[in-house]
Structures are given as structure tokens and as C-alpha cells.
Amino acid sequence: QVQLVESGGGLVQAGGSLRLSCTASGRTFRDHNMGWFRQAPGKERDFVAAITWFTGNTYYADSVKGRFTISKDSAKNTVYLQMNNLNPADTAIYYCATGSADPDPRLYNNWGQGTQVTVSS
């Protein structure tokens, strides 16, 4: 019953920034944590970042550490992904999901429809 809606994707030049938003509705007790994943065409869905909902602990994939920042606004039921210093390798569809704050996407039960991020050279 959790509904997730991503926004903020788009086309940016290498070195640019984007801020993704994911707004959730219908959250339950099982959905204490949220994560961001990305998937490029023909590739597996990869973990990007996660945040625990109540404590605010954050986790990052090595590939984005130092460039991306995950945050949340509990009052708005929204999680953000600030992406700085983007490069073409970051091009993918970005999904938010509720789950365990684990890198394994199989541990996330609810997914948004994704937002496209394209980084040009």
C-alpha cells in the first residue's frame, strides 16, 4: 500500500548537480528505512544510498560516496538524494524504495516508478 513518487531527474552536464525527491504515502511500520537505487539499460539494479527513517543513519555505495547525499524530511514523508559532481556513469533510472537500508534490492518491498537521470559528457 506504500506509494512512492520520484521526481527531480533530468538531463545535466558532467560536473553538474541534481536533487531527486521521493515522496511516500501510506507508510507502515515495516517501512522505516528508504533507499535509492539506480539501473542503467541492460544492467542490474545497483544500490546508491539508504537512510534509516527514525535515526537518520546513512549508507552509501562506494561509487557515490562523497558526491551524493541522502536526507529526509519526515514531516513531508520525503527522502532526497542530492547528487553533485555527476558524471556519465551516473546515467540511469533512479528508484526510491522502502526496506531495510541494505544494499540488496531484494530486501526492499515497495518501489517507485523511477526518474531518469542523464548526464552528458
mmCIF file of C-alpha atoms in Angstrom:
data_model
loop_
_atom_site.group_PDB
_atom_site.id
_atom_site.type_symbol
_atom_site.label_atom_id
_atom_site.label_comp_id
_atom_site.label_asym_id
_atom_site.label_seq_id
_atom_site.Cartn_x
_atom_site.Cartn_y
_atom_site.Cartn_z
ATOM 1 C CA GLN A 1 0.000 0.000 0.000
ATOM 2 C CA VAL A 2 3.022 2.276 0.049
ATOM 3 C CA GLN A 3 3.072 4.676 -2.835
ATOM 4 C CA LEU A 4 6.376 6.230 -3.835
ATOM 5 C CA VAL A 5 6.776 9.010 -6.354
ATOM 6 C CA GLU A 6 10.187 10.150 -7.543
ATOM 7 C CA SER A 7 10.916 13.477 -9.120
ATOM 8 C CA GLY A 8 13.838 15.700 -9.962
ATOM 9 C CA GLY A 9 15.501 13.722 -12.700
ATOM 10 C CA GLY A 10 16.597 15.260 -15.924
ATOM 11 C CA LEU A 11 19.479 15.981 -18.233
ATOM 12 C CA VAL A 12 22.588 17.624 -16.854
ATOM 13 C CA GLN A 13 26.127 18.152 -17.999
ATOM 14 C CA ALA A 14 29.021 16.330 -16.422
ATOM 15 C CA GLY A 15 30.009 18.037 -13.221
ATOM 16 C CA GLY A 16 26.517 19.298 -12.620
ATOM 17 C CA SER A 17 24.071 18.554 -9.859
ATOM 18 C CA LEU A 18 20.583 17.239 -9.420
ATOM 19 C CA ARG A 19 18.365 16.785 -6.420
ATOM 20 C CA LEU A 20 15.986 13.869 -6.506
ATOM 21 C CA SER A 21 12.930 13.673 -4.321
ATOM 22 C CA CYS A 22 10.849 10.718 -3.307
ATOM 23 C CA THR A 23 7.575 11.274 -1.536
ATOM 24 C CA ALA A 24 5.902 8.382 0.208
ATOM 25 C CA SER A 25 2.336 7.845 1.236
ATOM 26 C CA GLY A 26 0.722 5.006 3.083
ATOM 27 C CA ARG A 27 3.852 4.076 5.013
ATOM 28 C CA THR A 28 3.638 1.318 7.585
ATOM 29 C CA PHE A 29 5.718 0.104 10.488
ATOM 30 C CA ARG A 30 7.725 -2.118 8.162
ATOM 31 C CA ASP A 31 8.824 0.828 6.077
ATOM 32 C CA HIS A 32 11.185 2.536 8.467
ATOM 33 C CA ASN A 33 14.033 2.873 6.022
ATOM 34 C CA MET A 34 14.380 4.138 2.489
ATOM 35 C CA GLY A 35 16.930 3.664 -0.184
ATOM 36 C CA TRP A 36 17.904 4.887 -3.601
ATOM 37 C CA PHE A 37 18.858 2.505 -6.372
ATOM 38 C CA ARG A 38 19.733 3.024 -9.981
ATOM 39 C CA GLN A 39 19.578 0.900 -13.066
ATOM 40 C CA ALA A 40 21.160 1.517 -16.423
ATOM 41 C CA PRO A 41 19.788 -0.237 -19.514
ATOM 42 C CA GLY A 42 20.832 -3.879 -19.624
ATOM 43 C CA LYS A 43 22.376 -3.783 -16.171
ATOM 44 C CA GLU A 44 21.366 -4.863 -12.717
ATOM 45 C CA ARG A 45 19.795 -2.534 -10.252
ATOM 46 C CA ASP A 46 22.512 -1.127 -8.021
ATOM 47 C CA PHE A 47 22.400 0.299 -4.557
ATOM 48 C CA VAL A 48 23.109 4.005 -4.263
ATOM 49 C CA ALA A 49 22.240 5.170 -0.776
ATOM 50 C CA ALA A 50 19.934 4.465 2.120
ATOM 51 C CA ILE A 51 18.705 6.181 5.228
ATOM 52 C CA THR A 52 17.045 4.886 8.340
ATOM 53 C CA TRP A 53 13.836 6.742 8.862
ATOM 54 C CA PHE A 54 13.896 7.276 12.601
ATOM 55 C CA THR A 55 17.590 7.615 13.356
ATOM 56 C CA GLY A 56 18.787 9.179 10.137
ATOM 57 C CA ASN A 57 21.744 6.852 9.698
ATOM 58 C CA THR A 58 23.009 6.958 6.145
ATOM 59 C CA TYR A 59 24.763 4.481 3.907
ATOM 60 C CA TYR A 60 26.356 4.945 0.523
ATOM 61 C CA ALA A 61 27.733 2.922 -2.296
ATOM 62 C CA ASP A 62 31.440 3.466 -2.774
ATOM 63 C CA SER A 63 30.812 4.826 -6.242
ATOM 64 C CA VAL A 64 28.843 7.791 -4.924
ATOM 65 C CA LYS A 65 30.404 8.397 -1.534
ATOM 66 C CA GLY A 66 31.450 11.999 -1.192
ATOM 67 C CA ARG A 67 29.322 13.093 -4.140
ATOM 68 C CA PHE A 68 25.787 12.090 -3.182
ATOM 69 C CA THR A 69 23.924 12.900 -0.007
ATOM 70 C CA ILE A 70 20.742 11.231 1.127
ATOM 71 C CA SER A 71 18.475 13.057 3.519
ATOM 72 C CA LYS A 72 14.885 13.085 4.639
ATOM 73 C CA ASP A 73 12.103 15.354 5.742
ATOM 74 C CA SER A 74 9.945 13.254 7.985
ATOM 75 C CA ALA A 75 7.141 15.796 8.141
ATOM 76 C CA LYS A 76 6.838 15.640 4.363
ATOM 77 C CA ASN A 77 7.403 11.886 4.109
ATOM 78 C CA THR A 78 10.105 12.698 1.635
ATOM 79 C CA VAL A 79 13.608 11.444 1.053
ATOM 80 C CA TYR A 80 16.094 13.339 -1.063
ATOM 81 C CA LEU A 81 19.176 12.438 -2.991
ATOM 82 C CA GLN A 82 21.467 15.358 -3.641
ATOM 83 C CA MET A 83 23.794 14.408 -6.455
ATOM 84 C CA ASN A 84 26.848 16.543 -7.071
ATOM 85 C CA ASN A 85 29.725 16.254 -9.494
ATOM 86 C CA LEU A 86 27.739 13.994 -11.751
ATOM 87 C CA ASN A 87 29.458 12.028 -14.463
ATOM 88 C CA PRO A 88 28.106 9.981 -17.375
ATOM 89 C CA ALA A 89 28.462 6.772 -15.351
ATOM 90 C CA ASP A 90 25.682 8.085 -13.138
ATOM 91 C CA THR A 91 23.228 7.917 -16.019
ATOM 92 C CA ALA A 92 20.418 5.585 -15.035
ATOM 93 C CA ILE A 93 16.872 5.386 -13.896
ATOM 94 C CA TYR A 94 16.835 6.184 -10.212
ATOM 95 C CA TYR A 95 14.363 4.447 -7.960
ATOM 96 C CA CYS A 96 13.477 5.010 -4.372
ATOM 97 C CA ALA A 97 12.271 2.164 -2.242
ATOM 98 C CA THR A 98 11.255 1.304 1.284
ATOM 99 C CA GLY A 99 13.036 -1.520 3.017
ATOM 100 C CA SER A 100 15.929 -2.381 5.254
ATOM 101 C CA ALA A 101 18.605 0.188 4.368
ATOM 102 C CA ASP A 102 20.515 -2.768 2.940
ATOM 103 C CA PRO A 103 22.405 -2.807 -0.363
ATOM 104 C CA ASP A 104 20.386 -5.799 -1.561
ATOM 105 C CA PRO A 105 17.420 -4.569 -3.606
ATOM 106 C CA ARG A 106 15.556 -7.777 -2.809
ATOM 107 C CA LEU A 107 15.170 -6.515 0.746
ATOM 108 C CA TYR A 108 13.050 -3.602 -0.409
ATOM 109 C CA ASN A 109 9.361 -4.200 -0.801
ATOM 110 C CA ASN A 110 7.965 -1.009 -2.257
ATOM 111 C CA TRP A 111 9.327 0.825 -5.260
ATOM 112 C CA GLY A 112 8.625 3.998 -7.074
ATOM 113 C CA GLN A 113 8.361 4.182 -10.835
ATOM 114 C CA GLY A 114 11.746 5.796 -11.206
ATOM 115 C CA THR A 115 13.076 9.039 -12.554
ATOM 116 C CA GLN A 116 15.552 9.280 -15.398
ATOM 117 C CA VAL A 117 18.912 10.896 -14.797
ATOM 118 C CA THR A 118 21.039 11.533 -17.845
ATOM 119 C CA VAL A 119 24.493 13.033 -17.587
ATOM 120 C CA SER A 120 26.051 14.238 -20.789
ATOM 121 C CA SER A 121 29.766 14.464 -21.488
#
